[in-house]
Amino acid sequence: MKNSLSPIRDCRRSDLPQVADLFVDTFPFGWHSSVEALVAYFEDVYFGHPWGGEEFPSLVFEQNGVISGFVGVVPRRMNFNGES
C-alpha cells in the first residue's frame, strides 16, 4: 500500500528519462535505438493508453530522487460471462 512515507509512488511523465535509463542499464542489449526513443515509446505505452490513467497507474520506486524500480501497467479490458 502506498503512503506518503513509501518510496513507491505513481509514475509521472517527468520520470520517464530515469525509467528509460534504468531500462537501458537493465537490458543493455535491448531493441532500443536511444534513450530518447525509449522515452517516447514509454510515453505512448504508459500515458497514451486509452484505458490507463489514474485508476491503474504505473509505479516507480524512488529514493533520494533516484528511480531504481519501475512497474509498468497497461490495463486490458475483458469480458467474462458477458460482463465487462
Short mmCIF file of the N, C-alpha and C atoms (twelve columns), coordinates in Angstrom:
data_MODEL
# 
_entry.id   MODEL 
# 
loop_
_atom_site.group_PDB 
_atom_site.id 
_atom_site.type_symbol 
_atom_site.label_atom_id 
_atom_site.label_alt_id 
_atom_site.label_comp_id 
_atom_site.label_asym_id 
_atom_site.label_seq_id 
_atom_site.Cartn_x 
_atom_site.Cartn_y 
_atom_site.Cartn_z 
_atom_site.pdbx_PDB_model_num 
ATOM 1   N N  . MET A 1  0.840   -1.184  0.000   1 
ATOM 2   C CA . MET A 1  0.000   0.000   0.000   1 
ATOM 3   C C  . MET A 1  0.879   1.238   0.000   1 
ATOM 4   N N  . LYS A 2  0.561   2.189   -0.854  1 
ATOM 5   C CA . LYS A 2  1.331   3.424   -0.953  1 
ATOM 6   C C  . LYS A 2  0.902   4.401   0.132   1 
ATOM 7   N N  . ASN A 3  1.856   5.109   0.687   1 
ATOM 8   C CA . ASN A 3  1.563   6.199   1.608   1 
ATOM 9   C C  . ASN A 3  2.616   7.275   1.420   1 
ATOM 10  N N  . SER A 4  2.514   8.370   2.158   1 
ATOM 11  C CA . SER A 4  3.426   9.496   1.955   1 
ATOM 12  C C  . SER A 4  4.871   9.156   2.327   1 
ATOM 13  N N  . LEU A 5  5.091   8.113   3.124   1 
ATOM 14  C CA . LEU A 5  6.443   7.738   3.523   1 
ATOM 15  C C  . LEU A 5  7.033   6.644   2.636   1 
ATOM 16  N N  . SER A 6  6.214   6.068   1.782   1 
ATOM 17  C CA . SER A 6  6.653   4.974   0.937   1 
ATOM 18  C C  . SER A 6  7.530   5.470   -0.202  1 
ATOM 19  N N  . PRO A 7  8.585   4.716   -0.528  1 
ATOM 20  C CA . PRO A 7  9.386   5.081   -1.707  1 
ATOM 21  C C  . PRO A 7  8.718   4.659   -3.015  1 
ATOM 22  N N  . ILE A 8  7.545   4.010   -2.916  1 
ATOM 23  C CA . ILE A 8  6.793   3.606   -4.100  1 
ATOM 24  C C  . ILE A 8  5.697   4.629   -4.338  1 
ATOM 25  N N  . ARG A 9  5.647   5.131   -5.576  1 
ATOM 26  C CA . ARG A 9  4.648   6.144   -5.913  1 
ATOM 27  C C  . ARG A 9  4.242   5.994   -7.368  1 
ATOM 28  N N  . ASP A 10 3.183   6.719   -7.743  1 
ATOM 29  C CA . ASP A 10 2.735   6.722   -9.130  1 
ATOM 30  C C  . ASP A 10 3.826   7.312   -10.024 1 
ATOM 31  N N  . CYS A 11 3.983   6.716   -11.193 1 
ATOM 32  C CA . CYS A 11 4.931   7.231   -12.180 1 
ATOM 33  C C  . CYS A 11 4.360   8.498   -12.816 1 
ATOM 34  N N  . ARG A 12 5.239   9.464   -13.040 1 
ATOM 35  C CA . ARG A 12 4.869   10.707  -13.731 1 
ATOM 36  C C  . ARG A 12 5.633   10.774  -15.052 1 
ATOM 37  N N  . ARG A 13 5.110   11.538  -15.978 1 
ATOM 38  C CA . ARG A 13 5.801   11.704  -17.261 1 
ATOM 39  C C  . ARG A 13 7.243   12.175  -17.058 1 
ATOM 40  N N  . SER A 14 7.446   13.023  -16.090 1 
ATOM 41  C CA . SER A 14 8.793   13.555  -15.837 1 
ATOM 42  C C  . SER A 14 9.764   12.479  -15.351 1 
ATOM 43  N N  . ASP A 15 9.249   11.315  -14.950 1 
ATOM 44  C CA . ASP A 15 10.102  10.200  -14.514 1 
ATOM 45  C C  . ASP A 15 10.655  9.393   -15.689 1 
ATOM 46  N N  . LEU A 16 10.059  9.547   -16.855 1 
ATOM 47  C CA . LEU A 16 10.383  8.657   -17.969 1 
ATOM 48  C C  . LEU A 16 11.850  8.654   -18.389 1 
ATOM 49  N N  . PRO A 17 12.576  9.783   -18.365 1 
ATOM 50  C CA . PRO A 17 14.001  9.686   -18.686 1 
ATOM 51  C C  . PRO A 17 14.774  8.771   -17.718 1 
ATOM 52  N N  . GLN A 18 14.450  8.832   -16.422 1 
ATOM 53  C CA . GLN A 18 15.110  7.931   -15.471 1 
ATOM 54  C C  . GLN A 18 14.657  6.486   -15.666 1 
ATOM 55  N N  . VAL A 19 13.374  6.296   -15.995 1 
ATOM 56  C CA . VAL A 19 12.871  4.948   -16.269 1 
ATOM 57  C C  . VAL A 19 13.579  4.375   -17.496 1 
ATOM 58  N N  . ALA A 20 13.766  5.183   -18.520 1 
ATOM 59  C CA . ALA A 20 14.472  4.731   -19.727 1 
ATOM 60  C C  . ALA A 20 15.928  4.401   -19.410 1 
ATOM 61  N N  . ASP A 21 16.585  5.227   -18.599 1 
ATOM 62  C CA . ASP A 21 17.967  4.923   -18.187 1 
ATOM 63  C C  . ASP A 21 18.032  3.600   -17.427 1 
ATOM 64  N N  . LEU A 22 17.071  3.377   -16.541 1 
ATOM 65  C CA . LEU A 22 17.007  2.123   -15.786 1 
ATOM 66  C C  . LEU A 22 16.834  0.943   -16.731 1 
ATOM 67  N N  . PHE A 23 15.977  1.102   -17.728 1 
ATOM 68  C CA . PHE A 23 15.756  0.044   -18.718 1 
ATOM 69  C C  . PHE A 23 17.045  -0.279  -19.467 1 
ATOM 70  N N  . VAL A 24 17.742  0.756   -19.910 1 
ATOM 71  C CA . VAL A 24 18.995  0.549   -20.653 1 
ATOM 72  C C  . VAL A 24 20.042  -0.130  -19.764 1 
ATOM 73  N N  . ASP A 25 20.119  0.271   -18.488 1 
ATOM 74  C CA . ASP A 25 21.063  -0.359  -17.561 1 
ATOM 75  C C  . ASP A 25 20.717  -1.830  -17.333 1 
ATOM 76  N N  . THR A 26 19.414  -2.131  -17.298 1 
ATOM 77  C CA . THR A 26 18.959  -3.489  -17.027 1 
ATOM 78  C C  . THR A 26 19.039  -4.382  -18.266 1 
ATOM 79  N N  . PHE A 27 18.727  -3.802  -19.417 1 
ATOM 80  C CA . PHE A 27 18.720  -4.545  -20.681 1 
ATOM 81  C C  . PHE A 27 19.642  -3.856  -21.688 1 
ATOM 82  N N  . PRO A 28 20.961  -3.948  -21.479 1 
ATOM 83  C CA . PRO A 28 21.888  -3.196  -22.340 1 
ATOM 84  C C  . PRO A 28 21.901  -3.651  -23.796 1 
ATOM 85  N N  . PHE A 29 21.430  -4.845  -24.065 1 
ATOM 86  C CA . PHE A 29 21.430  -5.337  -25.439 1 
ATOM 87  C C  . PHE A 29 20.009  -5.398  -25.994 1 
ATOM 88  N N  . GLY A 30 19.167  -4.512  -25.506 1 
ATOM 89  C CA . GLY A 30 17.760  -4.491  -25.914 1 
ATOM 90  C C  . GLY A 30 17.571  -3.932  -27.311 1 
ATOM 91  N N  . TRP A 31 16.326  -3.818  -27.689 1 
ATOM 92  C CA . TRP A 31 15.937  -3.389  -29.032 1 
ATOM 93  C C  . TRP A 31 15.972  -1.880  -29.203 1 
ATOM 94  N N  . HIS A 32 16.167  -1.147  -28.124 1 
ATOM 95  C CA . HIS A 32 16.089  0.315   -28.167 1 
ATOM 96  C C  . HIS A 32 17.194  0.922   -29.031 1 
ATOM 97  N N  . SER A 33 16.847  2.002   -29.698 1 
ATOM 98  C CA . SER A 33 17.843  2.692   -30.521 1 
ATOM 99  C C  . SER A 33 18.494  3.841   -29.762 1 
ATOM 100 N N  . SER A 34 17.763  4.432   -28.801 1 
ATOM 101 C CA . SER A 34 18.304  5.525   -27.993 1 
ATOM 102 C C  . SER A 34 17.415  5.712   -26.765 1 
ATOM 103 N N  . VAL A 35 17.945  6.398   -25.783 1 
ATOM 104 C CA . VAL A 35 17.153  6.710   -24.592 1 
ATOM 105 C C  . VAL A 35 15.965  7.586   -24.976 1 
ATOM 106 N N  . GLU A 36 16.184  8.521   -25.884 1 
ATOM 107 C CA . GLU A 36 15.100  9.397   -26.327 1 
ATOM 108 C C  . GLU A 36 13.973  8.597   -26.976 1 
ATOM 109 N N  . ALA A 37 14.334  7.587   -27.781 1 
ATOM 110 C CA . ALA A 37 13.325  6.743   -28.408 1 
ATOM 111 C C  . ALA A 37 12.554  5.953   -27.351 1 
ATOM 112 N N  . LEU A 38 13.244  5.481   -26.312 1 
ATOM 113 C CA . LEU A 38 12.571  4.769   -25.227 1 
ATOM 114 C C  . LEU A 38 11.604  5.671   -24.476 1 
ATOM 115 N N  . VAL A 39 12.021  6.902   -24.203 1 
ATOM 116 C CA . VAL A 39 11.144  7.848   -23.514 1 
ATOM 117 C C  . VAL A 39 9.869   8.047   -24.328 1 
ATOM 118 N N  . ALA A 40 10.000  8.236   -25.627 1 
ATOM 119 C CA . ALA A 40 8.827   8.422   -26.492 1 
ATOM 120 C C  . ALA A 40 7.949   7.170   -26.490 1 
ATOM 121 N N  . TYR A 41 8.576   6.000   -26.540 1 
ATOM 122 C CA . TYR A 41 7.832   4.737   -26.511 1 
ATOM 123 C C  . TYR A 41 7.085   4.581   -25.189 1 
ATOM 124 N N  . PHE A 42 7.774   4.811   -24.066 1 
ATOM 125 C CA . PHE A 42 7.139   4.688   -22.749 1 
ATOM 126 C C  . PHE A 42 6.014   5.714   -22.584 1 
ATOM 127 N N  . GLU A 43 6.214   6.904   -23.099 1 
ATOM 128 C CA . GLU A 43 5.175   7.936   -23.061 1 
ATOM 129 C C  . GLU A 43 3.910   7.425   -23.753 1 
ATOM 130 N N  . ASP A 44 4.089   6.833   -24.914 1 
ATOM 131 C CA . ASP A 44 2.960   6.321   -25.679 1 
ATOM 132 C C  . ASP A 44 2.291   5.137   -24.976 1 
ATOM 133 N N  . VAL A 45 3.080   4.176   -24.522 1 
ATOM 134 C CA . VAL A 45 2.534   2.956   -23.921 1 
ATOM 135 C C  . VAL A 45 1.888   3.216   -22.564 1 
ATOM 136 N N  . TYR A 46 2.552   3.975   -21.703 1 
ATOM 137 C CA . TYR A 46 2.071   4.104   -20.325 1 
ATOM 138 C C  . TYR A 46 1.205   5.337   -20.070 1 
ATOM 139 N N  . PHE A 47 1.304   6.352   -20.915 1 
ATOM 140 C CA . PHE A 47 0.492   7.555   -20.712 1 
ATOM 141 C C  . PHE A 47 -0.483  7.818   -21.851 1 
ATOM 142 N N  . GLY A 48 -0.278  7.209   -23.008 1 
ATOM 143 C CA . GLY A 48 -1.152  7.418   -24.139 1 
ATOM 144 C C  . GLY A 48 -2.188  6.320   -24.311 1 
ATOM 145 N N  . HIS A 49 -2.168  5.354   -23.411 1 
ATOM 146 C CA . HIS A 49 -3.076  4.215   -23.491 1 
ATOM 147 C C  . HIS A 49 -4.499  4.657   -23.157 1 
ATOM 148 N N  . PRO A 50 -5.490  4.285   -23.967 1 
ATOM 149 C CA . PRO A 50 -6.857  4.770   -23.729 1 
ATOM 150 C C  . PRO A 50 -7.497  4.258   -22.444 1 
ATOM 151 N N  . TRP A 51 -7.018  3.136   -21.885 1 
ATOM 152 C CA . TRP A 51 -7.630  2.593   -20.675 1 
ATOM 153 C C  . TRP A 51 -6.762  2.817   -19.447 1 
ATOM 154 N N  . GLY A 52 -5.671  3.495   -19.598 1 
ATOM 155 C CA . GLY A 52 -4.790  3.756   -18.467 1 
ATOM 156 C C  . GLY A 52 -5.289  4.921   -17.645 1 
ATOM 157 N N  . GLY A 53 -4.376  5.584   -17.005 1 
ATOM 158 C CA . GLY A 53 -4.750  6.769   -16.245 1 
ATOM 159 C C  . GLY A 53 -4.587  6.587   -14.760 1 
ATOM 160 N N  . GLU A 54 -5.284  7.422   -14.034 1 
ATOM 161 C CA . GLU A 54 -5.109  7.466   -12.590 1 
ATOM 162 C C  . GLU A 54 -5.633  6.222   -11.875 1 
ATOM 163 N N  . GLU A 55 -6.586  5.526   -12.464 1 
ATOM 164 C CA . GLU A 55 -7.136  4.345   -11.807 1 
ATOM 165 C C  . GLU A 55 -6.124  3.199   -11.750 1 
ATOM 166 N N  . PHE A 56 -5.299  3.071   -12.784 1 
ATOM 167 C CA . PHE A 56 -4.318  1.999   -12.868 1 
ATOM 168 C C  . PHE A 56 -2.947  2.580   -13.237 1 
ATOM 169 N N  . PRO A 57 -2.303  3.309   -12.343 1 
ATOM 170 C CA . PRO A 57 -1.038  3.951   -12.698 1 
ATOM 171 C C  . PRO A 57 0.139   2.976   -12.691 1 
ATOM 172 N N  . SER A 58 1.127   3.278   -13.509 1 
ATOM 173 C CA . SER A 58 2.405   2.599   -13.385 1 
ATOM 174 C C  . SER A 58 3.066   3.141   -12.125 1 
ATOM 175 N N  . LEU A 59 4.005   2.380   -11.568 1 
ATOM 176 C CA . LEU A 59 4.630   2.749   -10.302 1 
ATOM 177 C C  . LEU A 59 6.138   2.842   -10.439 1 
ATOM 178 N N  . VAL A 60 6.750   3.692   -9.619  1 
ATOM 179 C CA . VAL A 60 8.204   3.763   -9.526  1 
ATOM 180 C C  . VAL A 60 8.617   3.609   -8.072  1 
ATOM 181 N N  . PHE A 61 9.836   3.117   -7.882  1 
ATOM 182 C CA . PHE A 61 10.478  3.068   -6.571  1 
ATOM 183 C C  . PHE A 61 11.544  4.152   -6.603  1 
ATOM 184 N N  . GLU A 62 11.414  5.151   -5.734  1 
ATOM 185 C CA . GLU A 62 12.330  6.288   -5.750  1 
ATOM 186 C C  . GLU A 62 12.859  6.561   -4.349  1 
ATOM 187 N N  . GLN A 63 14.162  6.720   -4.252  1 
ATOM 188 C CA . GLN A 63 14.797  7.131   -3.004  1 
ATOM 189 C C  . GLN A 63 15.832  8.195   -3.321  1 
ATOM 190 N N  . ASN A 64 15.778  9.271   -2.564  1 
ATOM 191 C CA . ASN A 64 16.715  10.383  -2.738  1 
ATOM 192 C C  . ASN A 64 16.738  10.899  -4.172  1 
ATOM 193 N N  . GLY A 65 15.581  10.930  -4.810  1 
ATOM 194 C CA . GLY A 65 15.471  11.459  -6.160  1 
ATOM 195 C C  . GLY A 65 15.914  10.520  -7.263  1 
ATOM 196 N N  . VAL A 66 16.290  9.277   -6.914  1 
ATOM 197 C CA . VAL A 66 16.764  8.312   -7.904  1 
ATOM 198 C C  . VAL A 66 15.749  7.183   -8.033  1 
ATOM 199 N N  . ILE A 67 15.314  6.944   -9.250  1 
ATOM 200 C CA . ILE A 67 14.377  5.851   -9.519  1 
ATOM 201 C C  . ILE A 67 15.174  4.584   -9.771  1 
ATOM 202 N N  . SER A 68 14.899  3.562   -8.942  1 
ATOM 203 C CA . SER A 68 15.619  2.297   -9.094  1 
ATOM 204 C C  . SER A 68 14.680  1.125   -9.307  1 
ATOM 205 N N  . GLY A 69 13.408  1.405   -9.513  1 
ATOM 206 C CA . GLY A 69 12.448  0.357   -9.806  1 
ATOM 207 C C  . GLY A 69 11.256  0.919   -10.564 1 
ATOM 208 N N  . PHE A 70 10.662  0.092   -11.401 1 
ATOM 209 C CA . PHE A 70 9.528   0.525   -12.224 1 
ATOM 210 C C  . PHE A 70 8.630   -0.669  -12.496 1 
ATOM 211 N N  . VAL A 71 7.315   -0.470  -12.356 1 
ATOM 212 C CA . VAL A 71 6.319   -1.458  -12.748 1 
ATOM 213 C C  . VAL A 71 5.386   -0.751  -13.722 1 
ATOM 214 N N  . GLY A 72 5.451   -1.157  -14.973 1 
ATOM 215 C CA . GLY A 72 4.598   -0.569  -15.988 1 
ATOM 216 C C  . GLY A 72 3.252   -1.275  -16.038 1 
ATOM 217 N N  . VAL A 73 2.181   -0.500  -16.020 1 
ATOM 218 C CA . VAL A 73 0.827   -1.058  -16.025 1 
ATOM 219 C C  . VAL A 73 0.141   -0.672  -17.333 1 
ATOM 220 N N  . VAL A 74 -0.346  -1.688  -18.051 1 
ATOM 221 C CA . VAL A 74 -1.119  -1.471  -19.268 1 
ATOM 222 C C  . VAL A 74 -2.412  -2.272  -19.116 1 
ATOM 223 N N  . PRO A 75 -3.490  -1.616  -18.682 1 
ATOM 224 C CA . PRO A 75 -4.755  -2.332  -18.470 1 
ATOM 225 C C  . PRO A 75 -5.324  -2.885  -19.773 1 
ATOM 226 N N  . ARG A 76 -6.017  -3.985  -19.655 1 
ATOM 227 C CA . ARG A 76 -6.698  -4.597  -20.796 1 
ATOM 228 C C  . ARG A 76 -8.143  -4.865  -20.396 1 
ATOM 229 N N  . ARG A 77 -9.062  -4.438  -21.241 1 
ATOM 230 C CA . ARG A 77 -10.470 -4.739  -20.996 1 
ATOM 231 C C  . ARG A 77 -10.741 -6.186  -21.372 1 
ATOM 232 N N  . MET A 78 -11.637 -6.780  -20.645 1 
ATOM 233 C CA . MET A 78 -12.010 -8.157  -20.962 1 
ATOM 234 C C  . MET A 78 -13.456 -8.396  -20.557 1 
ATOM 235 N N  . ASN A 79 -14.041 -9.432  -21.106 1 
ATOM 236 C CA . ASN A 79 -15.398 -9.851  -20.785 1 
ATOM 237 C C  . ASN A 79 -15.361 -11.238 -20.181 1 
ATOM 238 N N  . PHE A 80 -16.245 -11.460 -19.201 1 
ATOM 239 C CA . PHE A 80 -16.388 -12.771 -18.594 1 
ATOM 240 C C  . PHE A 80 -17.881 -13.017 -18.410 1 
ATOM 241 N N  . ASN A 81 -18.353 -14.065 -19.010 1 
ATOM 242 C CA . ASN A 81 -19.787 -14.398 -18.959 1 
ATOM 243 C C  . ASN A 81 -20.644 -13.204 -19.379 1 
ATOM 244 N N  . GLY A 82 -20.219 -12.506 -20.411 1 
ATOM 245 C CA . GLY A 82 -20.974 -11.386 -20.937 1 
ATOM 246 C C  . GLY A 82 -20.866 -10.104 -20.142 1 
ATOM 247 N N  . GLU A 83 -20.088 -10.109 -19.087 1 
ATOM 248 C CA . GLU A 83 -19.902 -8.914  -18.248 1 
ATOM 249 C C  . GLU A 83 -18.548 -8.282  -18.540 1 
ATOM 250 N N  . SER A 84 -18.539 -6.969  -18.611 1 
ATOM 251 C CA . SER A 84 -17.303 -6.241  -18.869 1 
ATOM 252 C C  . SER A 84 -16.461 -6.155  -17.603 1 
# 
